[in-house]
Amino acid sequence: MLYKKNIIFNQQIKETYTHLKELELNTICVEGNCPNIGECFSKGKMTFLILGDTCTRNCLYCNVNKSKRGKELNFGEIENIKKIISLHRLNSVVITSVTRDDLIDGGSHYYALLCKELKEFNNKVSIEILTPDFGYDEKSINTIITSHADILSHNIELTQSLYKKYRPVGNYTKSLDILKQYAQSGKKSKSAFIIGFGETDDDIKQTIYDIASTNIHYLSIGQYLAPSKNHLKPLKYYSHEYFQTLSEWVKENFNFEKIDVSFYSRSSYLDA
Ligand code: SF4
């Protein structure tokens, strides 16, 4: 795959793979074939993928398995996340999920239960949740806002012009509404999108304006990389200089608390 980073398999990375396998835990790092996996695993960073490994949406750029029905919820997963927190002495976790349009609450109560149990297990562990849109259901979004998570994140994913083609079930405007609610929750909030699908410079800047208007705290922008040979190829690879210039423009024009704008940036790559 183009632009994949080389991984030098040190002890920490090997142990992470082994423990994830033994505990039957999914991560978006592995399922999404993330280019940062070596770097993150060697620093004890990983993003757990809950609600199964099968997504009910069909976004063309994503590597996760897809089907109309997801997997049965596995409540044993909560205990296993606690075990890996202990094994790797994690002081923060990032949790994301597939989209579960086949569940009445989209899995929002499972998110809330997991956060509650993790805080009861160790309230010093910071919990960031990167959520799907829950079909834009207000009750589900409220369940997330009132959960024990410390950081609420929802990715805009793409510029608005590309939604119809690449993210047909998503709704850009409604996702911005979720961000507004996350930003007003009193918790830290975060969003990200990737570029390389044929969007224009104006599309990128407009998306940044739109995200900034929600008042979220953290923003990441990175290059789309095809997760496998069978996936959509990027229409454009932006240079490191382009990202550098964009990063400076964002710093000059907006008041995000933190930004991470670079070729390899991903939402969970930015330490919140
Ligand atoms: S950037 Fe996020 S998804 Fe990628 S390896 Fe790091 S923690 Fe995992």
Coordinates of C-alpha atoms and ligand atoms in Angstrom, one line a residue:
M1 CA 0.0 0.0 0.0
L2 CA 1.3 3.4 -0.8
Y3 CA 2.5 5.6 2.0
K4 CA 2.1 2.9 4.6
K5 CA 4.6 3.5 7.5
N6 CA 7.1 0.8 8.3
I7 CA 6.5 -1.0 11.5
I8 CA 9.4 -2.2 13.6
F9 CA 7.9 -4.9 15.7
N10 CA 9.2 -4.2 19.2
Q11 CA 8.1 -6.0 22.4
Q12 CA 5.4 -3.5 23.2
I13 CA 3.8 -3.9 19.8
K14 CA 3.9 -7.7 19.9
E15 CA 2.4 -7.8 23.4
T16 CA -0.4 -5.4 22.3
Y17 CA -1.3 -7.6 19.3
T18 CA -1.1 -10.7 21.6
H19 CA -3.3 -9.3 24.3
L20 CA -5.9 -7.9 21.9
K21 CA -6.1 -11.4 20.3
E22 CA -6.3 -13.3 23.6
L23 CA -9.0 -10.9 25.0
E24 CA -10.9 -10.9 21.6
L25 CA -10.9 -7.2 21.5
N26 CA -11.3 -5.3 18.3
T27 CA -9.6 -2.0 17.5
I28 CA -10.1 0.4 14.7
C29 CA -6.3 0.5 14.5
V30 CA -6.3 -3.1 13.2
E31 CA -9.7 -3.2 11.5
G32 CA -9.2 0.1 9.7
N33 CA -5.6 -0.8 8.8
C34 CA -4.4 2.5 10.2
P35 CA -1.0 3.7 9.0
N36 CA -0.1 4.9 12.6
I37 CA -0.5 1.5 14.2
G38 CA 3.2 0.9 15.0
E39 CA 3.7 4.3 16.5
C40 CA 0.5 4.1 18.6
F41 CA 0.9 0.6 19.8
S42 CA 4.5 1.2 20.9
K43 CA 3.2 4.2 23.0
G44 CA 0.4 2.1 24.5
K45 CA -2.3 3.9 22.5
M46 CA -5.1 2.0 20.9
T47 CA -8.7 2.8 19.9
F48 CA -11.1 0.0 20.8
L49 CA -13.9 -0.8 18.4
I50 CA -17.0 -1.8 20.2
L51 CA -20.5 -3.1 19.2
G52 CA -18.8 -5.8 17.1
D53 CA -16.7 -5.7 14.0
T54 CA -19.5 -5.4 11.5
C55 CA -20.9 -2.0 10.4
T56 CA -24.4 -1.5 9.0
R57 CA -23.3 1.4 6.8
N58 CA -21.5 1.2 3.5
C59 CA -19.0 4.1 3.4
L60 CA -16.7 3.4 0.4
Y61 CA -13.5 4.5 2.1
C62 CA -13.7 2.3 5.2
N63 CA -12.1 -1.1 5.7
V64 CA -14.5 -2.4 8.4
N65 CA -16.7 -5.5 7.6
K66 CA -20.2 -4.5 6.4
S67 CA -23.6 -6.1 6.7
K68 CA -27.3 -5.2 7.3
R69 CA -27.1 -6.8 10.7
G70 CA -24.2 -6.3 13.2
K71 CA -23.0 -8.9 15.7
E72 CA -24.7 -9.8 19.0
L73 CA -23.5 -7.5 21.8
N74 CA -20.7 -9.1 23.8
F75 CA -20.9 -7.7 27.4
G76 CA -17.7 -9.8 28.3
E77 CA -15.9 -7.2 26.2
I78 CA -16.3 -4.7 29.0
E79 CA -14.3 -6.9 31.4
N80 CA -11.7 -7.5 28.8
I81 CA -11.2 -3.8 28.2
K82 CA -10.6 -3.4 31.9
K83 CA -8.1 -6.2 31.7
I84 CA -6.1 -4.6 29.0
I85 CA -6.2 -1.2 30.8
S86 CA -4.5 -3.0 33.7
L87 CA -2.1 -5.0 31.6
H88 CA -0.9 -1.9 29.8
R89 CA -1.3 0.5 32.7
L90 CA -3.4 2.8 30.4
N91 CA -4.3 6.1 31.8
S92 CA -6.5 7.0 28.9
V93 CA -8.6 5.1 26.4
V94 CA -10.3 5.9 23.1
I95 CA -13.4 4.0 22.3
T96 CA -15.2 4.0 18.9
S97 CA -17.7 1.7 17.2
V98 CA -19.2 0.5 14.1
T99 CA -22.6 2.1 13.2
R100 CA -25.4 -0.1 14.4
D101 CA -28.5 1.0 12.5
D102 CA -30.0 -2.4 13.4
L103 CA -30.2 -1.6 17.1
I104 CA -33.0 0.6 18.4
D105 CA -30.7 2.9 20.4
G106 CA -27.8 2.6 17.9
G107 CA -25.7 1.1 20.8
S108 CA -25.8 4.3 22.8
H109 CA -26.7 2.6 26.0
Y110 CA -23.9 0.1 25.6
Y111 CA -21.5 3.1 25.2
A112 CA -22.9 4.6 28.4
L113 CA -22.7 1.3 30.3
L114 CA -19.1 0.8 29.2
C115 CA -18.1 4.3 30.3
K116 CA -19.8 3.9 33.7
E117 CA -18.1 0.5 34.3
L118 CA -14.7 1.8 33.3
K119 CA -15.0 4.8 35.6
E120 CA -16.1 2.5 38.5
F121 CA -13.1 0.3 37.7
N122 CA -10.6 3.2 37.6
N123 CA -11.8 6.7 37.7
K124 CA -8.3 8.1 36.9
V125 CA -8.6 6.6 33.3
S126 CA -9.7 9.3 30.9
I127 CA -12.3 8.1 28.4
E128 CA -12.7 9.5 25.0
I129 CA -15.6 8.2 22.8
L130 CA -15.7 8.7 19.1
T131 CA -19.3 8.0 18.3
P132 CA -21.3 7.3 15.2
D133 CA -24.4 9.4 14.5
F134 CA -27.0 7.0 16.1
G135 CA -29.3 7.8 13.1
Y136 CA -29.4 11.4 14.6
D137 CA -31.7 10.1 17.3
E138 CA -32.0 12.8 20.1
K139 CA -32.4 10.3 22.9
S140 CA -29.3 8.3 21.9
I141 CA -27.3 11.5 21.6
N142 CA -28.5 12.6 25.1
T143 CA -27.5 9.2 26.5
I144 CA -24.0 9.9 25.2
I145 CA -23.8 13.4 26.5
T146 CA -24.9 12.3 30.0
S147 CA -22.5 9.3 30.0
H148 CA -19.3 9.2 32.1
A149 CA -17.1 9.9 29.1
D150 CA -14.6 12.8 29.5
I151 CA -14.3 13.6 25.8
L152 CA -17.0 13.4 23.1
S153 CA -16.0 13.0 19.5
H154 CA -17.9 12.7 16.3
N155 CA -16.1 12.8 12.9
I156 CA -17.5 14.9 10.1
E157 CA -15.3 12.5 8.0
L158 CA -15.6 14.3 4.6
T159 CA -16.3 17.7 3.1
Q160 CA -20.0 18.2 2.5
S161 CA -19.9 17.9 -1.3
L162 CA -18.7 14.3 -1.0
Y163 CA -21.4 12.9 1.3
K164 CA -23.8 11.9 -1.4
K165 CA -21.2 9.8 -3.2
Y166 CA -19.1 8.3 -0.4
R167 CA -21.2 8.5 2.8
P168 CA -24.7 8.3 1.5
V169 CA -26.6 7.6 4.7
G170 CA -24.7 10.3 6.7
N171 CA -26.0 13.8 6.9
Y172 CA -23.4 16.6 7.1
T173 CA -25.7 19.2 8.6
K174 CA -27.1 16.8 11.2
S175 CA -23.6 15.7 12.1
L176 CA -22.7 19.4 12.7
D177 CA -25.7 19.5 15.1
I178 CA -24.3 16.6 17.0
L179 CA -21.0 18.4 17.3
K180 CA -22.8 21.5 18.6
Q181 CA -24.4 19.4 21.3
Y182 CA -21.2 17.7 22.2
A183 CA -19.5 21.1 22.4
Q184 CA -22.2 22.5 24.7
S185 CA -22.1 19.4 27.0
G186 CA -19.5 20.8 29.4
K187 CA -17.0 18.1 28.2
K188 CA -14.2 18.4 25.8
S189 CA -15.3 17.7 22.2
K190 CA -13.5 16.8 19.0
S191 CA -14.0 16.1 15.3
A192 CA -11.9 15.1 12.3
F193 CA -12.1 14.7 8.5
I194 CA -9.9 13.3 5.8
I195 CA -9.1 14.7 2.4
G196 CA -8.0 13.2 -0.9
F197 CA -11.3 12.4 -2.5
G198 CA -11.4 15.2 -5.1
E199 CA -12.6 18.0 -2.8
T200 CA -11.6 21.6 -3.6
D201 CA -9.6 24.0 -1.4
D202 CA -12.8 25.9 -0.9
D203 CA -14.6 22.7 0.2
I204 CA -11.8 22.1 2.8
K205 CA -11.9 25.6 4.2
Q206 CA -15.7 25.7 4.3
T207 CA -15.7 22.4 6.3
I208 CA -13.2 23.9 8.8
Y209 CA -15.5 27.0 9.1
D210 CA -18.5 24.8 9.6
I211 CA -16.8 22.7 12.3
A212 CA -15.4 25.8 14.0
S213 CA -19.0 27.2 14.1
T214 CA -20.0 24.3 16.4
N215 CA -17.4 25.5 19.0
I216 CA -15.8 22.1 19.4
H217 CA -12.4 22.1 21.1
Y218 CA -10.1 19.8 19.0
L219 CA -9.8 19.3 15.2
S220 CA -7.8 16.8 13.1
I221 CA -7.4 16.7 9.4
G222 CA -5.5 14.0 7.5
Q223 CA -4.9 12.4 4.1
Y224 CA -7.2 9.6 3.1
L225 CA -5.2 6.4 2.4
A226 CA -6.8 3.4 0.8
P227 CA -6.9 0.7 3.6
S228 CA -6.4 -2.1 1.0
K229 CA -5.8 -2.6 -2.7
N230 CA -9.6 -3.3 -3.1
H231 CA -10.6 0.1 -1.7
L232 CA -11.2 3.4 -3.4
K233 CA -7.8 5.0 -4.3
P234 CA -7.2 8.6 -3.2
L235 CA -7.9 11.0 -6.1
K236 CA -5.2 13.2 -4.7
Y237 CA -2.3 12.9 -2.3
Y238 CA -1.7 16.3 -0.6
S239 CA 1.9 17.2 0.2
H240 CA 3.3 17.6 3.7
E241 CA 3.8 21.3 2.7
Y242 CA 0.1 21.6 1.9
F243 CA -0.8 20.3 5.4
Q244 CA 1.7 22.6 7.0
T245 CA 0.2 25.6 5.3
L246 CA -3.3 24.5 6.1
S247 CA -2.3 24.0 9.7
E248 CA -0.9 27.5 9.9
W249 CA -4.1 28.9 8.3
V250 CA -6.3 27.1 10.8
K251 CA -4.2 28.4 13.7
E252 CA -4.4 32.0 12.4
N253 CA -8.1 32.0 11.7
F254 CA -9.7 29.9 14.4
N255 CA -9.6 29.3 18.2
F256 CA -9.5 25.5 18.5
E257 CA -7.8 24.5 21.7
K258 CA -5.8 21.9 19.8
I259 CA -5.4 21.0 16.2
D260 CA -3.6 18.2 14.4
V261 CA -3.4 18.8 10.7
S262 CA -0.9 16.5 8.9
F263 CA -0.7 13.8 6.3
Y264 CA -1.0 11.0 8.9
S265 CA -3.4 12.7 11.3
R266 CA -6.4 10.8 12.5
S267 CA -8.9 11.7 15.1
S268 CA -7.5 9.3 17.7
Y269 CA -3.9 10.2 16.8
L270 CA -4.3 13.6 18.6
D271 CA -3.8 13.3 22.3
A272 CA -6.7 15.2 23.8
Ligands
SF4_1 S1 -4.2 6.8 15.0 FE1 -6.0 6.0 16.1 S2 -6.7 4.3 14.9 FE2 -4.7 4.8 14.1 S3 -3.3 3.4 15.3 FE3 -3.4 5.3 16.4 S4 -5.0 5.0 17.9 FE4 -5.3 3.4 16.3

